[in-house]
Coordinates of C-alpha atoms and ligand atoms in Angstrom, one line a residue:
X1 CA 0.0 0.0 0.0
X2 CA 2.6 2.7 0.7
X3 CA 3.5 2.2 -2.9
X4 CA 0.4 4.6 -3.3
X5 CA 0.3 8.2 -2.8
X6 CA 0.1 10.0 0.6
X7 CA -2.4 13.0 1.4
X8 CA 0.3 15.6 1.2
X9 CA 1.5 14.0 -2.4
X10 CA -1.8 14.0 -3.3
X11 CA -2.8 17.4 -2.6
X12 CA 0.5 19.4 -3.9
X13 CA -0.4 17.3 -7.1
X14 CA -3.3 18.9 -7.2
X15 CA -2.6 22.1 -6.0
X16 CA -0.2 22.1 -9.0
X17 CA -2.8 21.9 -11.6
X18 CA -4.6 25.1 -10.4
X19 CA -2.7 27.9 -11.9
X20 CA -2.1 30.4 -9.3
X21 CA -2.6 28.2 -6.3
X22 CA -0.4 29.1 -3.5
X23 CA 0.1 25.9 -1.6
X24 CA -2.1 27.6 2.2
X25 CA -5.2 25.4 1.5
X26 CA -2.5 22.3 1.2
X27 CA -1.1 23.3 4.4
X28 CA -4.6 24.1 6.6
X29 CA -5.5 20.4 5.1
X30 CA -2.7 19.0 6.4
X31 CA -2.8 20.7 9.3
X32 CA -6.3 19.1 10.0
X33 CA -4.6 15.9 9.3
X34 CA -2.1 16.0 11.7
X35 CA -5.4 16.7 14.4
X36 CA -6.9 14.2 13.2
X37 CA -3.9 11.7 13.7
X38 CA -3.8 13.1 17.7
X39 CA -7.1 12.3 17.8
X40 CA -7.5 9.1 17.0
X41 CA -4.4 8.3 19.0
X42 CA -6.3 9.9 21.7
X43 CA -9.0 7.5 21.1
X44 CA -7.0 4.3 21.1
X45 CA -6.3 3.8 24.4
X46 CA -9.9 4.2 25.9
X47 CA -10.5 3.3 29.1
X48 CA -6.4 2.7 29.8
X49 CA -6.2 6.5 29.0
X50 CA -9.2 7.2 31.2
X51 CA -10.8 8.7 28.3
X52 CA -14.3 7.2 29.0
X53 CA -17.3 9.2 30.3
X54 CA -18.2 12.6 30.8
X55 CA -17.4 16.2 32.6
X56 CA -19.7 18.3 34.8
X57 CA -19.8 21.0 31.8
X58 CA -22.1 21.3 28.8
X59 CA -21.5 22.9 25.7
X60 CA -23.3 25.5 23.2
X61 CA -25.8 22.7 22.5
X62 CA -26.7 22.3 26.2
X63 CA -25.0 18.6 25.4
X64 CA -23.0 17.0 27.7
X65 CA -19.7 17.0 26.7
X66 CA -17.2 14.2 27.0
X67 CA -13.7 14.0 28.3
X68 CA -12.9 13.0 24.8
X69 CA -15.3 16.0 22.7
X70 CA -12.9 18.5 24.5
X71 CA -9.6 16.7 24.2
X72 CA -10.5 16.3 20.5
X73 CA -11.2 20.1 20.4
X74 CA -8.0 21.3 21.9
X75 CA -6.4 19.5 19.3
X76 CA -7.9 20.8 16.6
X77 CA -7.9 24.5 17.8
X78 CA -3.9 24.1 18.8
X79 CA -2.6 22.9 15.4
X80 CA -4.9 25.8 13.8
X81 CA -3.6 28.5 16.2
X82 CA 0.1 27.5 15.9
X83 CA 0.8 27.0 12.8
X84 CA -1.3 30.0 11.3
X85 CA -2.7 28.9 8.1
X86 CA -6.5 30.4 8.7
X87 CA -8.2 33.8 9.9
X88 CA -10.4 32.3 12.2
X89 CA -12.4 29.0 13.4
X90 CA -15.5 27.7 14.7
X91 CA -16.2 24.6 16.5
X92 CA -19.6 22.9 17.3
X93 CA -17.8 22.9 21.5
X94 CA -17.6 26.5 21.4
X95 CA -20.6 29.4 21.0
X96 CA -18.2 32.5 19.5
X97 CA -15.3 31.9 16.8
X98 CA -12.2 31.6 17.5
X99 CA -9.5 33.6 16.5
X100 CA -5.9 33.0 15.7
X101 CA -3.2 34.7 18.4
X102 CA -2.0 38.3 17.2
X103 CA 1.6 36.6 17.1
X104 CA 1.0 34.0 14.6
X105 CA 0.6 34.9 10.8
X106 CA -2.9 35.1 9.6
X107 CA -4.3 32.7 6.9
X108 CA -6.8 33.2 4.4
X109 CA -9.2 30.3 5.5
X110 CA -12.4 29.6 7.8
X111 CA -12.5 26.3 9.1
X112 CA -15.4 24.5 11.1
X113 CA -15.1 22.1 12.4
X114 CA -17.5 19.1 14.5
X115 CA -14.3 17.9 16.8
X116 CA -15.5 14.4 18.0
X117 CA -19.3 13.6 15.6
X118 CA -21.2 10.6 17.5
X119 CA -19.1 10.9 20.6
X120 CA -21.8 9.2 22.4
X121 CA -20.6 6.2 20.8
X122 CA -17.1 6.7 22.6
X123 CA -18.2 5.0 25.8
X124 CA -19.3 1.8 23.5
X125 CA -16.4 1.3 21.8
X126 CA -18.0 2.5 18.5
X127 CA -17.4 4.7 15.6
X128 CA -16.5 8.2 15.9
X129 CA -15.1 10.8 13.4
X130 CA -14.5 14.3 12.7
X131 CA -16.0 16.9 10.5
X132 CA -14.5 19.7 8.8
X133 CA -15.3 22.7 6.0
X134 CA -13.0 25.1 5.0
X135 CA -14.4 28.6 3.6
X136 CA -12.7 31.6 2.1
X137 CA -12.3 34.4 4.1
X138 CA -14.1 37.4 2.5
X139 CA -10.8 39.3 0.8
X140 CA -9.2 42.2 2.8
X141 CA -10.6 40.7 6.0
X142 CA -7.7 40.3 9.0
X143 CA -9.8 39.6 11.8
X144 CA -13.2 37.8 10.7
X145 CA -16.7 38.2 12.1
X146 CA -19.3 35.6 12.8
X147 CA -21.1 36.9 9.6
X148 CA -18.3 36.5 7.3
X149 CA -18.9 32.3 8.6
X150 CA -22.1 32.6 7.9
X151 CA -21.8 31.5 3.8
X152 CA -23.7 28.7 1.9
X153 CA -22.8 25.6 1.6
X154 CA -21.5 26.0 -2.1
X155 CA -18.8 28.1 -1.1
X156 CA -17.0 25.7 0.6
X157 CA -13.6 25.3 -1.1
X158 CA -13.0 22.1 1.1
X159 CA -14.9 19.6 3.1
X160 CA -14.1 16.0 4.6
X161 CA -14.0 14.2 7.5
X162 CA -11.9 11.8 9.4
X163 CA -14.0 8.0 11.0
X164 CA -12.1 6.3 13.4
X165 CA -13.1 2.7 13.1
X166 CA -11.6 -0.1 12.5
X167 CA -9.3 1.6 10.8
X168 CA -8.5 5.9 10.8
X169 CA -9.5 7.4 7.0
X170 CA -10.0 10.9 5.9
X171 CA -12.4 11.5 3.3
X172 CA -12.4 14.8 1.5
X173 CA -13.0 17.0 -1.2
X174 CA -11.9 20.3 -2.9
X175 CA -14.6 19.8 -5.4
X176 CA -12.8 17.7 -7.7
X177 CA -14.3 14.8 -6.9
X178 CA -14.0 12.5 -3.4
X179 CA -11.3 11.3 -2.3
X180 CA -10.6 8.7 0.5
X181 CA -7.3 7.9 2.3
X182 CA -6.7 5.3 5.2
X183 CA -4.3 6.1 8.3
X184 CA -1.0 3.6 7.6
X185 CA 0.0 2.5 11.6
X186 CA 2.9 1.5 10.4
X187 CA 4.2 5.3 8.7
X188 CA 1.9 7.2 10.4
X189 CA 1.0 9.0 7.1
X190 CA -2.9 9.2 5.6
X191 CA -2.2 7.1 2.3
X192 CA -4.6 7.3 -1.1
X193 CA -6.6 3.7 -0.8
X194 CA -10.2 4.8 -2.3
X195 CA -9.9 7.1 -5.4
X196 CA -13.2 9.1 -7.0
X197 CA -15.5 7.3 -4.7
X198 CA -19.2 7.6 -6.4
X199 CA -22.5 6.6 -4.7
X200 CA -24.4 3.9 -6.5
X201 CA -27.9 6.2 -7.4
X202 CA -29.8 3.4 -6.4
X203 CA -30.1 2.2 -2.8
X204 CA -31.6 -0.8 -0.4
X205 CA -30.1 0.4 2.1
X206 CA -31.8 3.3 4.5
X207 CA -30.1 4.9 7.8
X208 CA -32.7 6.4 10.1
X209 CA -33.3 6.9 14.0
X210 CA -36.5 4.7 13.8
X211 CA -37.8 5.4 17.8
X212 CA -38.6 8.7 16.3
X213 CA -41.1 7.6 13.6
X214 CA -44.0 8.6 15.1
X215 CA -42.6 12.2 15.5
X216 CA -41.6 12.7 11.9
X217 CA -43.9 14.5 9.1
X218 CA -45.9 12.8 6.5
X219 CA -43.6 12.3 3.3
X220 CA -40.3 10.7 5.4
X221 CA -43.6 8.6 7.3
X222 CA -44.4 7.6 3.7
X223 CA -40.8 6.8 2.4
X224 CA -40.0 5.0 5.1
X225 CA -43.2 2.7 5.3
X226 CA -43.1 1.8 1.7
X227 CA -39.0 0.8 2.5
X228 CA -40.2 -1.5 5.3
X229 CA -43.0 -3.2 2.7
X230 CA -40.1 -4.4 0.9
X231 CA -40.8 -6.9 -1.6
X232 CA -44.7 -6.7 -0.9
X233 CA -45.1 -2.8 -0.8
X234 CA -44.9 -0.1 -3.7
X235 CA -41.0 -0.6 -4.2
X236 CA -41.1 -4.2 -5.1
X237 CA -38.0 -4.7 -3.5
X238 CA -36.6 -5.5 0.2
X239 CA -34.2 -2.5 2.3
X240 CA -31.9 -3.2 5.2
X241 CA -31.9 -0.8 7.9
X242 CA -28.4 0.9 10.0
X243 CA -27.7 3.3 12.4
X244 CA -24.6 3.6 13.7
X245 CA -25.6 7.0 15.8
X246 CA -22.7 8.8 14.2
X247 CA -23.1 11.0 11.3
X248 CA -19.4 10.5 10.3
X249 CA -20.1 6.9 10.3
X250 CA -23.5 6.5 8.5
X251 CA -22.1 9.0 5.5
X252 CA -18.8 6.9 5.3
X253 CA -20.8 3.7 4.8
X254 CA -23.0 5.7 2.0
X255 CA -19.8 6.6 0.0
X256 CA -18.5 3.0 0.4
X257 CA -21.5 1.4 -0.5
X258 CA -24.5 3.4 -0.8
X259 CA -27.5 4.1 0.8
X260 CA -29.7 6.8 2.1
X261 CA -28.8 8.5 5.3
X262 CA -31.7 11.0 7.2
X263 CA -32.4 13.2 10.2
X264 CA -35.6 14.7 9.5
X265 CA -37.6 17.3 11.4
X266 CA -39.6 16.1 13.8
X267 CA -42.3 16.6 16.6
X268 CA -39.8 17.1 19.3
X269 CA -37.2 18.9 17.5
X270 CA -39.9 21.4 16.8
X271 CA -41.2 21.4 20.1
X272 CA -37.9 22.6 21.8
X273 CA -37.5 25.0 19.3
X274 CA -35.1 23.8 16.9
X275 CA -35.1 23.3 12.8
X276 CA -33.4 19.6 12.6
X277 CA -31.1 17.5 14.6
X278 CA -27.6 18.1 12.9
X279 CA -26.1 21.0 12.2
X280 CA -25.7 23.0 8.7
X281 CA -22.2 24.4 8.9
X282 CA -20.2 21.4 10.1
X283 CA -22.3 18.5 9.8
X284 CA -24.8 18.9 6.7
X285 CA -22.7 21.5 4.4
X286 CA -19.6 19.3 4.6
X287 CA -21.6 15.9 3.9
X288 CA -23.4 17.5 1.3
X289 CA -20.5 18.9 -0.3
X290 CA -19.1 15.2 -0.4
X291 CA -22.1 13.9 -1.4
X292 CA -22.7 15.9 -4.3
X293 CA -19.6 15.7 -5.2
X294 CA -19.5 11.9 -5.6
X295 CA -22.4 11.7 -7.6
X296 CA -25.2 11.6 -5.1
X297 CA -27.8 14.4 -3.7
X298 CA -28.4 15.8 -0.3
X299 CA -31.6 18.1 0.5
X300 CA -33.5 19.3 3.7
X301 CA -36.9 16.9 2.2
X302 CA -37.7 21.2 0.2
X303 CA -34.3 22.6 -0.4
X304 CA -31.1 21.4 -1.7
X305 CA -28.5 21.8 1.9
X306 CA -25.5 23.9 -0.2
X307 CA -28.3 26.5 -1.0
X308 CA -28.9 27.1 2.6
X309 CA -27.7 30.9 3.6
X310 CA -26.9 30.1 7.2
X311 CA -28.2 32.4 10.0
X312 CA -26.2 31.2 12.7
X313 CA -23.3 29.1 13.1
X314 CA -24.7 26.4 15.8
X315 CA -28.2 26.4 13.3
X316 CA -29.5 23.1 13.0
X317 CA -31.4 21.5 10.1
X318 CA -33.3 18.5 8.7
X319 CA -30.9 16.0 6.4
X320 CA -31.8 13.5 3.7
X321 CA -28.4 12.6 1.8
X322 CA -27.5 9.8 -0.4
X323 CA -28.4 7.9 -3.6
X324 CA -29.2 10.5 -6.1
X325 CA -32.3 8.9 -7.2
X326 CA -33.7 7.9 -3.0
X327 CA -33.1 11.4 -2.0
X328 CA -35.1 12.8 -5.3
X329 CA -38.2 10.3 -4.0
X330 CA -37.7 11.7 -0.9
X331 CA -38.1 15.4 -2.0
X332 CA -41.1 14.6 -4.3
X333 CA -43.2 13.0 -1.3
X334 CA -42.2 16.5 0.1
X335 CA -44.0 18.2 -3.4
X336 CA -46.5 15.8 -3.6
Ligands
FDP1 P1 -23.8 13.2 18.4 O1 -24.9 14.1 18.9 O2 -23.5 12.0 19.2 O3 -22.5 13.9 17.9 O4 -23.9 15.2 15.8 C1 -25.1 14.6 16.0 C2 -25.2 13.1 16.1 O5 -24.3 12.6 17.0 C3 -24.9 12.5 14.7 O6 -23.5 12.2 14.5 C4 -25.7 11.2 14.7 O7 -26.1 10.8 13.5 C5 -26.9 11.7 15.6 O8 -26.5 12.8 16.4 C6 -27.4 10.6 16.5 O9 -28.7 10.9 16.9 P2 -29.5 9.9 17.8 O10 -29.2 10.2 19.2 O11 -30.9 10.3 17.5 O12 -29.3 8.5 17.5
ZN2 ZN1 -21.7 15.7 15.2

């Protein structure tokens, strides 16, 4: 395998081909990288590392937070802060951006950035990953508001994310295409192992939090009962069901094998308030960014995700992403 090329090869050969390119969104990716490589090594030891349970203190979200949610976010604000390839960053653990120290040169990037996605699952022994989207800072900006984050979807210049499974990959894309690179032990280095991944446009495969089906509104209800029917029902044709409780997770499987992956509104979202379960700028722009970008589709059930101007960095919304030709049923149960 090390025969193949590793993430930093990979990118400066890209980088290359874009005239003009100056090598800083190379260097914030790798930078993520190397987070990404302390945080699964911060994973690995578990229990031995006593990095199990929870702390007294909640987050934005009014979440619990997890020993590991904050480790995972020191690490990915410290390689960001000190070695100064962005203007600013925001994190689903914090409420206000982050800015980079006055002594450290300023980039030209926005990066956010979901440290530790599914951490629930860390106590289990279960999947976990990371979720990143780097933006442009608006030109001439030195020291970035909240409202220059606050761009669609389809601006993103990068997305991806890292799963810590079985084995450590980092997924991403710069909008030519996904790519998908797996975490050598032996070198240490992210190495190229799933070229221009695409998502199958057909699926039998749905991912869905099923307790909440009596919550959810009338065209997922419908999709989802005709999936069940299988062979009998409307479809003609039988669906397996997963849900691995960790966005990072679920989406990975979709690009490996396909499927349809959704966190619609619901009853109890609405009731407390909120427009969806995940969140838009570091959950559902990034995914759908990857999504799209390897051949599949990603919508709230009404609008297509990257069209979504964001009002708030911690705003929340409904997801259906996957199989190009699932998530267009989806929406037209949402017309119909
Ligand atoms: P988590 O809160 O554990 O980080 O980020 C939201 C998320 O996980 C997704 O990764 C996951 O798909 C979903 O929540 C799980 O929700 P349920 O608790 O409803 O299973
Ligand atoms: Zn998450």
């Amino acid at each position: 395998m090390i025969d193949s090329k590793t993430l930093t090869q990979f990118n400066i050969e890209e980088q290359q081909k874009i005239s003009g390119a100056t090598g800083e969104l190379t260097l914030v990716i790798s930078d993520i990288a190397t987070a990404c490589k302390a945080i699964s090594n911060g994973l690995k030891n578990g229990a031995l590392a006593d990095m199990l349970g929870s702390l007294d203190n909640e987050n934005v979200q009014g979440e619990t937070q997890k020993k590991m949610d904050v480790l995972s976010n020191d690490i990915m604000l410290h390689v960001h802060r000190h070695f100064g390839h962005v203007a600013a960053m925001a994190s689903e653990e914090m409420e206000e951006i982050v800015y980079i120290p006055d002594n450290v040169k300023y980039g030209k990037y926005l990066v956010v950035f979901d440290p530790l996605d599914g951490s629930s699952n860390m106590d289990v022994n279960a999947p976990l990953g990371t979720i990143f989207s780097v933006l442009r800072a608006p030109a001439g900006i030195t020291s970035p508001t909240t409202q220059d984050f606050l761009q669609p979807g389809t601006q993103q210049v990068c997305a991806g994310y890292a799963v810590y499974g079985p084995s450590t990959m980092m997924v991403l894309t710069t909008g030519n295409g996904v790519n998908g690179f797996t975490l050598s032990q032996d070198i240490g280095e992210f190495i190229l192992t799933h070229p221009q991944i695409r998502i199958p446009e057909d699926a039998e495969e749905f991912a869905v939090n099923m307790s909440n089906q009596r919550f959810w509104e009338a065209p997922v209800k419908r999709y989802i009962d005709e999936c069940v029917q299988g062979k009998d029902g409307p479809r003609g044709k039988d669906f397996n069901m997963r849900w691995v409780a960790c966005m990072a997770a679920e989406v990975h499987r979709i690009l490996m094998r396909g499927g349809i992956f959704m966190y619609p509104m619901d009853e109890k979202l609405k009731a407390k308030g909120l427009g969806g379960k995940l969140r838009l700028m570091y959950e559902a722009n990034p995914m759908s960014m990857l999504v799209e970008q390897a051949g599949g589709a990603s919508t709230t059930g009404r609008e297509r995700i990257l069209d979504l101007q964001p009002d708030d960095i911690h705003q929340r919304v409904p997801v259906v992403l996957g199989a190009k030709n699932e998530v267009e049923r989806v929406t037209r149960y949402h017309q119909e």
